[in-house]
Amino acid sequence: MQDLWNFAVQLYARPGVESACLQLQDSGCDVCLLLTGAWLEQRSIPCREDYLRALCDLAQPWQQNVVTPLRQTRQQWRAAASQDAELAPLREQLKRLELEAERVLLKRLEALTQDWQSENAGSGWLQRLAGSDSAALQVLHGAVATG
C-alpha cells in the first residue's frame, strides 16, 4: 500500500490536477483533505460520516493555524518578491515551509485512517469533501480513476 504523501505527490503531478486542486482551494476546499479522500477512494474505504468528521476535525485547526497563515504570507509577498532580491529567497523558504506543513498534515491524516477497513463501497469521498460538482472536481476524479 502506497503511503498518503507519495500518493498525493504522484496524483498532484498528473496533468491538470494541480490546476484543479488550486481551483478547488480557491472555492474553499481543503486540498489536503481532497488528496486524502482520493487516497481513501483508491483503498476502498467507505465515506462514513464519522470518518469524514474525524478527518475534518483533525485537518481544520492545522490548516487554520499553520498552513493558511504560511500560504497567505507567501501570496502577499508574491509581487514584492519579484522586485526584491532579498525577499525572493525568503518567499521560497516560506513556500518550502508551507509544503512541509502540508506533509505533516497528510502524515497525521494517514495515521488517523490506519485502522479503517476497506469495503466494496469506497467511493464518495471527493464529492463529499468538495461539496459540489465542478469541472475541477471532474479533473481530479479522472486523475484518480486513471491512476
XYZ file of C-alpha atoms in Angstrom, residues 70-140:
71
model
C 2.013 30.487 5.691
C 0.135 30.449 2.363
C -1.339 33.911 2.897
C 2.044 35.428 3.716
C 3.654 33.712 0.718
C 0.910 35.009 -1.577
C 1.129 38.518 -0.120
C 4.855 38.564 -0.852
C 4.467 37.467 -4.494
C 4.578 40.904 -6.133
C 7.188 42.375 -3.804
C 9.443 39.305 -4.105
C 9.559 39.677 -7.878
C 11.245 43.057 -7.381
C 13.200 42.470 -4.170
C 16.226 40.204 -4.461
C 16.386 39.683 -0.695
C 12.698 38.924 -0.245
C 12.541 36.368 -3.083
C 14.616 33.676 -1.293
C 12.645 34.249 1.925
C 9.433 33.671 -0.019
C 10.902 30.425 -1.387
C 11.738 29.317 2.165
C 8.169 30.113 3.163
C 6.906 28.036 0.230
C 9.010 25.065 1.390
C 7.747 25.519 4.947
C 4.145 25.555 3.706
C 4.755 22.321 1.774
C 6.339 20.725 4.853
C 3.316 21.758 6.952
C 1.069 20.053 4.395
C 3.274 16.927 4.508
C 2.899 16.836 8.309
C -0.869 17.151 7.966
C -1.021 14.313 5.441
C 1.079 12.162 7.770
C -1.376 12.871 10.600
C -4.373 12.145 8.379
C -2.818 8.856 7.276
C -2.194 7.857 10.900
C -5.822 8.623 11.736
C -7.047 6.296 8.998
C -4.668 3.382 9.554
C -7.298 1.124 11.133
C -10.141 1.990 8.755
C -11.250 -1.116 6.878
C -11.833 -1.412 3.154
C -15.261 -2.277 1.842
C -16.722 -2.644 -1.616
C -18.183 0.867 -1.451
C -15.196 3.168 -1.122
C -16.420 5.999 -3.287
C -17.941 9.339 -2.484
C -15.025 10.961 -0.674
C -14.199 13.570 -3.291
C -17.797 14.616 -3.820
C -18.404 14.952 -0.073
C -15.174 16.894 0.533
C -15.608 19.233 -2.445
C -19.241 19.915 -1.627
C -20.255 20.466 -5.236
C -19.666 19.026 -8.638
C -17.366 21.161 -10.752
C -15.088 20.838 -13.749
C -12.096 20.907 -11.388
C -13.555 18.056 -9.343
C -14.094 16.041 -12.527
C -10.421 16.510 -13.438
C -9.451 15.198 -10.020
